[in-house]
PDB file of C-alpha atoms in Angstrom:
ATOM      1  CA  MET A 138     125.694  96.252  74.582  1.00 88.00           C
ATOM      2  CA  ILE A 139     123.167  93.410  75.007  1.00 93.00           C
ATOM      3  CA  PHE A 140     125.630  91.103  76.835  1.00 94.00           C
ATOM      4  CA  LEU A 141     125.482  93.020  80.138  1.00 94.00           C
ATOM      5  CA  PRO A 142     121.673  93.119  80.481  1.00 94.00           C
ATOM      6  CA  ILE A 143     121.433  89.456  79.457  1.00 93.00           C
ATOM      7  CA  THR A 144     124.041  88.556  82.077  1.00 94.00           C
ATOM      8  CA  ILE A 145     122.189  90.560  84.728  1.00 94.00           C
ATOM      9  CA  ALA A 146     118.892  88.880  83.740  1.00 94.00           C
ATOM     10  CA  VAL A 147     120.430  85.403  83.976  1.00 94.00           C
ATOM     11  CA  VAL A 148     122.164  86.029  87.314  1.00 96.00           C
ATOM     12  CA  ALA A 149     119.069  87.741  88.765  1.00 95.00           C
ATOM     13  CA  ASN A 150     116.824  84.873  87.625  1.00 95.00           C
ATOM     14  CA  VAL A 151     119.123  82.240  89.120  1.00 95.00           C
ATOM     15  CA  LEU A 152     119.137  84.121  92.437  1.00 96.00           C
ATOM     16  CA  TYR A 153     115.364  84.609  92.154  1.00 94.00           C
ATOM     17  CA  HIS A 154     114.723  80.868  91.855  1.00 95.00           C
ATOM     18  CA  ILE A 155     117.154  79.991  94.639  1.00 95.00           C
ATOM     19  CA  ALA A 156     115.378  82.527  96.865  1.00 95.00           C
ATOM     20  CA  SER A 157     111.890  81.326  95.820  1.00 94.00           C
ATOM     21  CA  LYS A 158     112.762  77.751  96.706  1.00 95.00           C
ATOM     22  CA  SER A 159     114.352  78.856  99.992  1.00 95.00           C
ATOM     23  CA  ILE A 160     111.409  80.876 101.396  1.00 94.00           C
ATOM     24  CA  SER A 161     110.395  79.281 104.666  1.00 94.00           C
ATOM     25  CA  PRO A 162     107.445  76.915 104.159  1.00 94.00           C
ATOM     26  CA  GLU A 163     106.124  78.033 107.555  1.00 96.00           C
ATOM     27  CA  GLN A 164     105.767  81.626 106.320  1.00 96.00           C
ATOM     28  CA  ASN A 165     102.611  82.727 104.530  1.00 96.00           C
ATOM     29  CA  ALA A 166     103.688  82.989 100.895  1.00 93.00           C
ATOM     30  CA  PHE A 167     102.112  86.408 100.530  1.00 95.00           C
ATOM     31  CA  MET A 168     103.960  87.839 103.533  1.00 96.00           C
ATOM     32  CA  GLY A 169     107.094  86.696 101.770  1.00 93.00           C
ATOM     33  CA  LEU A 170     105.937  88.695  98.753  1.00 94.00           C
ATOM     34  CA  VAL A 171     105.321  91.744 100.957  1.00 96.00           C
ATOM     35  CA  VAL A 172     108.951  91.560 102.113  1.00 96.00           C
ATOM     36  CA  ASN A 173     110.076  90.971  98.509  1.00 95.00           C
ATOM     37  CA  TYR A 174     108.220  94.024  97.261  1.00 95.00           C
ATOM     38  CA  ALA A 175     109.363  96.231 100.134  1.00 97.00           C
ATOM     39  CA  THR A 176     112.935  95.303  99.223  1.00 97.00           C
ATOM     40  CA  ALA A 177     112.250  95.851  95.511  1.00 96.00           C
ATOM     41  CA  LEU A 178     110.621  99.225  96.255  1.00 97.00           C
ATOM     42  CA  LEU A 179     113.648 100.385  98.222  1.00 98.00           C
ATOM     43  CA  ALA A 180     116.129  99.125  95.603  1.00 97.00           C
ATOM     44  CA  SER A 181     114.103 100.675  92.756  1.00 97.00           C
ATOM     45  CA  ALA A 182     113.813 104.019  94.556  1.00 96.00           C
ATOM     46  CA  ILE A 183     117.561 104.128  95.141  1.00 97.00           C
ATOM     47  CA  LEU A 184     118.255 103.259  91.500  1.00 97.00           C
ATOM     48  CA  PHE A 185     115.698 105.849  90.342  1.00 97.00           C
ATOM     49  CA  PHE A 186     117.519 108.600  92.226  1.00 96.00           C
ATOM     50  CA  LEU A 187     120.931 107.399  90.990  1.00 97.00           C
ATOM     51  CA  THR A 188     119.929 107.512  87.313  1.00 97.00           C
ATOM     52  CA  PRO A 189     119.037 110.472  85.071  1.00 96.00           C
ATOM     53  CA  HIS A 190     115.389 111.432  85.494  1.00 96.00           C
ATOM     54  CA  GLU A 191     112.897 114.257  85.535  1.00 95.00           C
ATOM     55  CA  LYS A 192     111.063 115.238  88.709  1.00 95.00           C
ATOM     56  CA  PHE A 193     109.468 112.362  90.611  1.00 94.00           C
ATOM     57  CA  LEU A 194     105.855 113.299  89.789  1.00 95.00           C
ATOM     58  CA  VAL A 195     106.701 113.981  86.135  1.00 96.00           C
ATOM     59  CA  GLU A 196     108.178 110.484  85.838  1.00 96.00           C
ATOM     60  CA  ALA A 197     105.266 108.936  87.767  1.00 95.00           C
ATOM     61  CA  ALA A 198     102.773 110.632  85.427  1.00 96.00           C
ATOM     62  CA  LYS A 199     104.395 108.810  82.482  1.00 97.00           C
ATOM     63  CA  SER A 200     103.151 105.488  83.859  1.00 96.00           C
ATOM     64  CA  ASN A 201     100.327 103.765  82.017  1.00 97.00           C
ATOM     65  CA  TRP A 202      98.231 100.605  82.304  1.00 97.00           C
ATOM     66  CA  ALA A 203     101.271  98.474  81.452  1.00 96.00           C
ATOM     67  CA  CYS A 204     102.954  99.365  84.759  1.00 96.00           C
ATOM     68  CA  ILE A 205      99.898  98.145  86.690  1.00 96.00           C
ATOM     69  CA  LEU A 206      99.613  94.993  84.578  1.00 96.00           C
ATOM     70  CA  MET A 207     103.321  94.293  85.046  1.00 95.00           C
ATOM     71  CA  GLY A 208     102.982  94.634  88.824  1.00 94.00           C
ATOM     72  CA  LEU A 209     100.048  92.218  88.862  1.00 96.00           C
ATOM     73  CA  SER A 210     101.896  89.851  86.536  1.00 96.00           C
ATOM     74  CA  ILE A 211     105.014  89.867  88.707  1.00 95.00           C
ATOM     75  CA  THR A 212     102.868  89.050  91.734  1.00 95.00           C
ATOM     76  CA  GLY A 213     101.375  86.101  89.859  1.00 95.00           C
ATOM     77  CA  VAL A 214     104.778  84.846  88.712  1.00 95.00           C
ATOM     78  CA  GLU A 215     106.281  85.067  92.173  1.00 94.00           C
ATOM     79  CA  ALA A 216     103.320  83.464  93.947  1.00 95.00           C
ATOM     80  CA  ALA A 217     103.215  80.685  91.348  1.00 96.00           C
ATOM     81  CA  PHE A 218     106.903  79.822  91.723  1.00 95.00           C
ATOM     82  CA  VAL A 219     106.651  79.753  95.513  1.00 95.00           C
ATOM     83  CA  MET A 220     103.685  77.368  95.123  1.00 96.00           C
ATOM     84  CA  ILE A 221     105.533  75.260  92.526  1.00 96.00           C
ATOM     85  CA  TYR A 222     108.522  74.809  94.824  1.00 96.00           C
ATOM     86  CA  ARG A 223     106.355  74.152  97.888  1.00 96.00           C
ATOM     87  CA  ALA A 224     104.539  71.474  95.881  1.00 95.00           C
ATOM     88  CA  GLY A 225     107.858  69.746  95.225  1.00 94.00           C
ATOM     89  CA  GLY A 226     108.871  71.362  91.955  1.00 94.00           C
ATOM     90  CA  GLU A 227     112.544  70.839  91.244  1.00 94.00           C
ATOM     91  CA  LEU A 228     114.851  73.832  90.992  1.00 92.00           C
ATOM     92  CA  SER A 229     116.607  72.175  88.050  1.00 91.00           C
ATOM     93  CA  THR A 230     113.490  71.822  85.872  1.00 94.00           C
ATOM     94  CA  ALA A 231     110.575  73.966  87.107  1.00 94.00           C
ATOM     95  CA  SER A 232     111.882  77.232  85.692  1.00 93.00           C
ATOM     96  CA  LEU A 233     112.958  75.556  82.479  1.00 94.00           C
ATOM     97  CA  ILE A 234     109.531  74.036  81.864  1.00 94.00           C
ATOM     98  CA  VAL A 235     107.726  77.289  82.696  1.00 95.00           C
ATOM     99  CA  ASN A 236     110.029  79.344  80.470  1.00 94.00           C
ATOM    100  CA  ILE A 237     109.637  76.941  77.553  1.00 95.00           C
ATOM    101  CA  LEU A 238     105.852  77.178  77.895  1.00 95.00           C
ATOM    102  CA  ILE A 239     106.154  80.973  78.069  1.00 95.00           C
ATOM    103  CA  ALA A 240     108.236  80.951  74.880  1.00 94.00           C
ATOM    104  CA  LEU A 241     105.555  78.906  73.118  1.00 95.00           C
ATOM    105  CA  ALA A 242     102.833  81.298  74.308  1.00 96.00           C
ATOM    106  CA  MET A 243     104.893  84.315  73.236  1.00 96.00           C
ATOM    107  CA  LEU A 244     105.356  82.815  69.776  1.00 96.00           C
ATOM    108  CA  ALA A 245     101.576  82.822  69.393  1.00 96.00           C
ATOM    109  CA  VAL A 246     101.176  86.280  70.992  1.00 96.00           C
ATOM    110  CA  GLY A 247     103.899  87.719  68.750  1.00 97.00           C
ATOM    111  CA  GLY A 248     102.280  86.278  65.633  1.00 96.00           C
ATOM    112  CA  ILE A 249      98.679  87.169  66.467  1.00 97.00           C
ATOM    113  CA  PHE A 250      98.977  90.577  68.150  1.00 97.00           C
ATOM    114  CA  TYR A 251     102.295  91.951  66.850  1.00 97.00           C
ATOM    115  CA  HIS A 252     102.208  90.413  63.359  1.00 97.00           C
ATOM    116  CA  GLU A 253     105.640  88.843  63.799  1.00 97.00           C
ATOM    117  CA  GLU A 254     106.562  86.213  61.253  1.00 97.00           C
ATOM    118  CA  ILE A 255     105.981  82.613  62.352  1.00 96.00           C
ATOM    119  CA  SER A 256     108.434  80.831  60.071  1.00 96.00           C
ATOM    120  CA  LEU A 257     108.954  77.106  59.599  1.00 97.00           C
ATOM    121  CA  GLN A 258     112.130  77.497  61.634  1.00 97.00           C
ATOM    122  CA  LYS A 259     110.154  78.934  64.566  1.00 96.00           C
ATOM    123  CA  ILE A 260     107.523  76.195  64.253  1.00 96.00           C
ATOM    124  CA  PHE A 261     110.261  73.544  64.280  1.00 97.00           C
ATOM    125  CA  GLY A 262     111.791  75.218  67.332  1.00 96.00           C
ATOM    126  CA  ALA A 263     108.378  75.183  69.034  1.00 96.00           C
ATOM    127  CA  VAL A 264     108.007  71.457  68.300  1.00 97.00           C
ATOM    128  CA  LEU A 265     111.435  70.849  69.842  1.00 97.00           C
ATOM    129  CA  CYS A 266     110.391  72.913  72.877  1.00 95.00           C
ATOM    130  CA  MET A 267     107.258  70.802  73.313  1.00 96.00           C
ATOM    131  CA  ALA A 268     109.355  67.650  73.056  1.00 96.00           C
ATOM    132  CA  GLY A 269     111.682  69.103  75.680  1.00 94.00           C
ATOM    133  CA  VAL A 270     108.799  69.798  78.056  1.00 94.00           C
ATOM    134  CA  ALA A 271     107.557  66.245  77.538  1.00 94.00           C
ATOM    135  CA  LEU A 272     111.006  64.805  78.249  1.00 94.00           C
ATOM    136  CA  LEU A 273     111.510  67.008  81.318  1.00 92.00           C
ATOM    137  CA  SER A 274     108.090  66.052  82.678  1.00 90.00           C
ATOM    138  CA  ILE A 275     108.724  62.304  82.572  1.00 87.00           C
ATOM    139  CA  ARG A 276     109.391  60.941  86.053  1.00 77.00           C
TER     140      ARG A 276
END
C-alpha cells in the first residue's frame, strides 16, 4: 500500500523542482506562488469533492493550527526553492542537499519532541549524510 503514495510523492517532487527551476526569472516570485496556489486550490477542491467527506463546513471545522502552519511552511519551501534556482542552484543537487539537511533536522526533532530512538545506526547514517552534503557542496 505504501508504494503508490511514495511513487506519487517522488513523481510530484520531480515535477515540482522542474517547475520551480522553470519559473520565468522576469516574473515576481510571489506572483508565481499566487498562480501555484490558485492551481493547488482548484485541484484540491476537485479532489475533495471526488473523495468521501462530510459537509464542507464540518470538514473545514476539523482544521487546526497545523493546517495554517503547513500552509506557511509550504510557502517558505516554494519561495526558497525559487530563490535557490534563481541564484544558480543546480537541479541535480539543490533538492538533494536540502532534503539531506531536512533529514538531519528531523532526526533531532524526532528524538527531542517525539521521543524516537536515536540509535548508533541513525547517528552513523547522519554522519554519512553530512559527508554527502560536504561532497555535493564542493565545486
